[in-house]
CSV table of C-alpha atoms in Angstrom, one decimal:
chain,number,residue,atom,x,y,z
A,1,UNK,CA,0.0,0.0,0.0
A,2,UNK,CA,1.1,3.4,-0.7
A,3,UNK,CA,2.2,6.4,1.3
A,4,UNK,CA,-0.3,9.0,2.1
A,5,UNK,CA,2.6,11.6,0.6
A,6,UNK,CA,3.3,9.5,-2.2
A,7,UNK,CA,-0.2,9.0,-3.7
A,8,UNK,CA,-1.0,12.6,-3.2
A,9,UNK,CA,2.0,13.3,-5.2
A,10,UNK,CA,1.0,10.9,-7.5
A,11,UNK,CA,-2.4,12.1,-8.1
A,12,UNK,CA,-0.8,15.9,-8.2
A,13,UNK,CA,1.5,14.9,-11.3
A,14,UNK,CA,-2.0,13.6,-13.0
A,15,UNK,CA,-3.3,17.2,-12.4
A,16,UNK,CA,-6.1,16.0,-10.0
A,17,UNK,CA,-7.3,19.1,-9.0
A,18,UNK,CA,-8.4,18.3,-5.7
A,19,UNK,CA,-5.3,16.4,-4.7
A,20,UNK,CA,-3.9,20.0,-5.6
A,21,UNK,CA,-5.9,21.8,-3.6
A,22,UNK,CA,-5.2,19.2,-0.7
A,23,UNK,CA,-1.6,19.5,-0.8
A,24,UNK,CA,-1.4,23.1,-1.2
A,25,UNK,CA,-3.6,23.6,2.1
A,26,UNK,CA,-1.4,21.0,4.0
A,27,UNK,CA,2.0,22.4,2.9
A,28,UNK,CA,1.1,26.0,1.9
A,29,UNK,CA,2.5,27.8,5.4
A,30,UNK,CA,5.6,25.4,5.4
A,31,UNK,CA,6.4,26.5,1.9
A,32,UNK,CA,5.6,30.2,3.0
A,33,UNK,CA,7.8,30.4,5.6
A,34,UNK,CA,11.1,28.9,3.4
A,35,UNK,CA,10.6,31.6,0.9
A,36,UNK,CA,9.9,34.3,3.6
A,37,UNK,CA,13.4,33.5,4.4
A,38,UNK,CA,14.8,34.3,1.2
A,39,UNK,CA,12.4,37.1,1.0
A,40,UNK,CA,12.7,41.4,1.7
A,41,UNK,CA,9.2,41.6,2.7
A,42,UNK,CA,5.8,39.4,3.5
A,43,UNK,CA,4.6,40.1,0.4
A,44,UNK,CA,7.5,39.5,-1.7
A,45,UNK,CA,7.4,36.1,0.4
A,46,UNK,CA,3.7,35.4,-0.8
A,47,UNK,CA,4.5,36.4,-4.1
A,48,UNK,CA,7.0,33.6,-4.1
A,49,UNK,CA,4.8,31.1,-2.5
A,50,UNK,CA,2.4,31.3,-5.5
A,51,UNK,CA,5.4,30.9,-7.9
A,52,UNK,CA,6.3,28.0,-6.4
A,53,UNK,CA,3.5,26.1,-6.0
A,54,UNK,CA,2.5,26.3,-9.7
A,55,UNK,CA,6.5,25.1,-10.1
A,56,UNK,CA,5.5,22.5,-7.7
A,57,UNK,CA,2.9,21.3,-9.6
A,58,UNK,CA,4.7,21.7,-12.6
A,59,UNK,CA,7.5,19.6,-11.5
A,60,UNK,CA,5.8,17.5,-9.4
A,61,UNK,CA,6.2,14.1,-11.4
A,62,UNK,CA,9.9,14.6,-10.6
A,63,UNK,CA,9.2,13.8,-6.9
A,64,UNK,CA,10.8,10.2,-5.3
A,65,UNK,CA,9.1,9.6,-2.1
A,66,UNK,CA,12.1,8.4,0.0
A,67,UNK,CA,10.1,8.2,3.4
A,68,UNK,CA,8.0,10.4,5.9
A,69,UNK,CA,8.1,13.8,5.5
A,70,UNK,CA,10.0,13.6,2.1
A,71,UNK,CA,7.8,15.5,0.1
A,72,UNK,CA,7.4,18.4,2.2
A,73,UNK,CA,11.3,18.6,1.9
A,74,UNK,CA,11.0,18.1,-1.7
A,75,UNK,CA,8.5,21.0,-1.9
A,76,UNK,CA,10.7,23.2,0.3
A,77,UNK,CA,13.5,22.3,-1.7
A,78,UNK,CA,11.8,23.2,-5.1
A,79,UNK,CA,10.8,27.3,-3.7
A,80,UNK,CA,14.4,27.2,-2.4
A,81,UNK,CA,16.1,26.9,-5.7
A,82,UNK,CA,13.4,28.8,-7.1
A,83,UNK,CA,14.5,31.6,-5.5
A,84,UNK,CA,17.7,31.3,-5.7
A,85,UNK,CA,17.6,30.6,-9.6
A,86,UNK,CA,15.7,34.5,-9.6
A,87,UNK,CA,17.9,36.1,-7.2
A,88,UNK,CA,21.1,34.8,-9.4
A,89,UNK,CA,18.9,36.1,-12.6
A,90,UNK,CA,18.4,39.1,-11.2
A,91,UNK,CA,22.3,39.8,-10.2
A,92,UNK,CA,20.4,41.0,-6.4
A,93,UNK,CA,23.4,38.5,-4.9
A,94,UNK,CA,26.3,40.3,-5.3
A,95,UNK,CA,28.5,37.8,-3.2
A,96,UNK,CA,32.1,38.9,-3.3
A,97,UNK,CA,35.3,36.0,-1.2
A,98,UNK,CA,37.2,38.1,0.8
A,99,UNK,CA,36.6,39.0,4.2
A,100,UNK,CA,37.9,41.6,6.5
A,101,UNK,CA,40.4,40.5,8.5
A,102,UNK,CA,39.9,42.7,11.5
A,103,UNK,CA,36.4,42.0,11.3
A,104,UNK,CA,37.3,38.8,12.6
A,105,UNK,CA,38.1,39.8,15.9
A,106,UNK,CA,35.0,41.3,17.1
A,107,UNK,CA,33.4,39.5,19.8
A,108,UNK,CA,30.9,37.4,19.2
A,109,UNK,CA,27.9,37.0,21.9
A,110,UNK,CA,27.7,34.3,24.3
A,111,UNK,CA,24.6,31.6,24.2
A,112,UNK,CA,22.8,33.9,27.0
A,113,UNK,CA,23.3,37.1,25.1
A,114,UNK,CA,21.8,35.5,21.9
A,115,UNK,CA,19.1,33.6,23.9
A,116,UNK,CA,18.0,36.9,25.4
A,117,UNK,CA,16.7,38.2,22.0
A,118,UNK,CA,12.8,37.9,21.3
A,119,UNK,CA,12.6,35.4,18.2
A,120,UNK,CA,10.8,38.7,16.1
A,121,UNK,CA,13.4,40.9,17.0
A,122,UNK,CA,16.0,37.8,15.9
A,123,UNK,CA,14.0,37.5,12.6
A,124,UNK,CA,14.3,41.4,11.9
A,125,UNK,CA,18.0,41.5,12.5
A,126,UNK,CA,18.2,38.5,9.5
A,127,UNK,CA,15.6,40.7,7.6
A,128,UNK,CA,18.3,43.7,7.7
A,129,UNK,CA,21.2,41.7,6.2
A,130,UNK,CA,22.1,42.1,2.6
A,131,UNK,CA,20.3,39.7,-0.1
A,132,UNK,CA,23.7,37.4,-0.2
A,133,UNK,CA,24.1,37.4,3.5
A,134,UNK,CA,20.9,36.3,4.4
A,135,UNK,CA,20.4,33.5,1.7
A,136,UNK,CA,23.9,32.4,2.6
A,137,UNK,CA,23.0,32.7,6.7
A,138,UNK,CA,19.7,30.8,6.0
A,139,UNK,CA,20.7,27.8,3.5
A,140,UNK,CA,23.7,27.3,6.2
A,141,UNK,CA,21.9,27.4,9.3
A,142,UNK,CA,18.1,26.9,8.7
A,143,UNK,CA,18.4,24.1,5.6
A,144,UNK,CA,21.6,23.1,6.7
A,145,UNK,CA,23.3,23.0,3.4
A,146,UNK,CA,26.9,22.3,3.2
A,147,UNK,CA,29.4,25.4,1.9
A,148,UNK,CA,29.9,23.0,-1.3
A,149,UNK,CA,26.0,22.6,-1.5
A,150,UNK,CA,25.4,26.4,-1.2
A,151,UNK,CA,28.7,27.1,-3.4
A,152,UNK,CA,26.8,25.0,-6.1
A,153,UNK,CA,23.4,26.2,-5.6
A,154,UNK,CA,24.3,29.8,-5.9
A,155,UNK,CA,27.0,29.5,-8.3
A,156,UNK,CA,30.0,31.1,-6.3
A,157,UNK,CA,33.4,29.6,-4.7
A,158,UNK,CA,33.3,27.0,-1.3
A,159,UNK,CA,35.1,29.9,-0.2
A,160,UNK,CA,33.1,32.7,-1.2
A,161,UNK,CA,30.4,30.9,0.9
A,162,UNK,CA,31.9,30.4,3.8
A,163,UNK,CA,33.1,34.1,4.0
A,164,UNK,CA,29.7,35.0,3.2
A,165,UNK,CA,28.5,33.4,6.1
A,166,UNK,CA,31.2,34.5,8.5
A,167,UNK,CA,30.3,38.0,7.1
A,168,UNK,CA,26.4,37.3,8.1
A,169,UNK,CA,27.7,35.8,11.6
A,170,UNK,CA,29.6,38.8,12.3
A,171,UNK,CA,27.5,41.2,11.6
A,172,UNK,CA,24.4,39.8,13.4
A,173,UNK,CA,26.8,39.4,16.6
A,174,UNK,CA,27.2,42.7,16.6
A,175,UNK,CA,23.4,43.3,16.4
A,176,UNK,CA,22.8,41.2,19.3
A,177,UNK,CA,25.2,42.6,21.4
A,178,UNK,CA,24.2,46.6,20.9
A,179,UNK,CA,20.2,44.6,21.7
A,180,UNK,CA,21.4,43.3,24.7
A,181,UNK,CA,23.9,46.5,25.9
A,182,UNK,CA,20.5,48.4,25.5
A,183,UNK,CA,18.2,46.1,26.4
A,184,UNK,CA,20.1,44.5,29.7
């Protein structure tokens, strides 16, 4: 007997429109929330959900279920590279290897420091980093990609991503420091 997730993918790829419907309402906020991570603003974030679920659907017969929860990854994955594929396009990266040297020596904050910040005021200080920092910052620490996975994805250097993130690392440090020095 088949998987729940695989026959709704199944019936997806034969453009059943209620098995559409279905797994749109099901995975719809999951979806949402990856490309609000990737996103300036909510509504650019919507405007990328759509897109992706009618690339979803379009692509949909290229799904391999490969156990529970695989095709909400697969889904994720798909508005991932969507995005990334249009930021590239668009030349809104602008990922550049080096990185400064003395920037490296700023102190990072400790686990309480960071732990004292309110998730929303967390998720504003990600907003504020540049487009390459925070695509860089989330594929490495939210998706968990490797530096060779992101290097590929976004077509730059191992290197280049790995300075991008230190780049993104260091700079949200130093948010979360000047929040706590004001905010005790």
């Amino acid at each position: 007997m088949s998987n729940f997730e695989e026959l709704l993918a199944k019936m997806c790829g034969r453009k059943d429109v209620a098995a559409q419907e279905k797994l749109y309402k099901i995975y719809a906020a999951r979806v949402q929330s990856a490309c609000r991570r990737y996103s300036k603003d909510n509504e650019e974030a919507q405007d990328f959900t759509q897109d992706a679920f009618m690339r979803i659907f379009d692509k949909i017969g290229k799904f391999r279920y490969s156990g529970e929860g695989s095709l909400g990854r697969w889904l994720v994955r798909v508005a991932v590279n969507m995005i990334i594929d249009r930021k590239r396009r668009d030349k809104s990266l602008g990922i550049k290897s080096e990185i400064d040297e003395a920037a490296e020596d700023i102190p990072q904050p400790t686990e309480e420091e960071a732990a004292s910040v309110p998730l929303d005021v967390l998720h504003k200080m990600i907003d504020s980093l540049s487009n390459a920092k925070k695509m860089v910052f989330n594929l490495r620490c939210v998706d968990e990609y490797s530096y060779k996975e992101i290097a590929k994805m976004i077509g730059i250097s191992e290197n280049a991503a790995s300075s991008t993130f230190a780049k993104a690392r260091i700079e949200l440090g130093m948010m979360i420091k000047e929040y706590v020095k004001i905010n005790g």
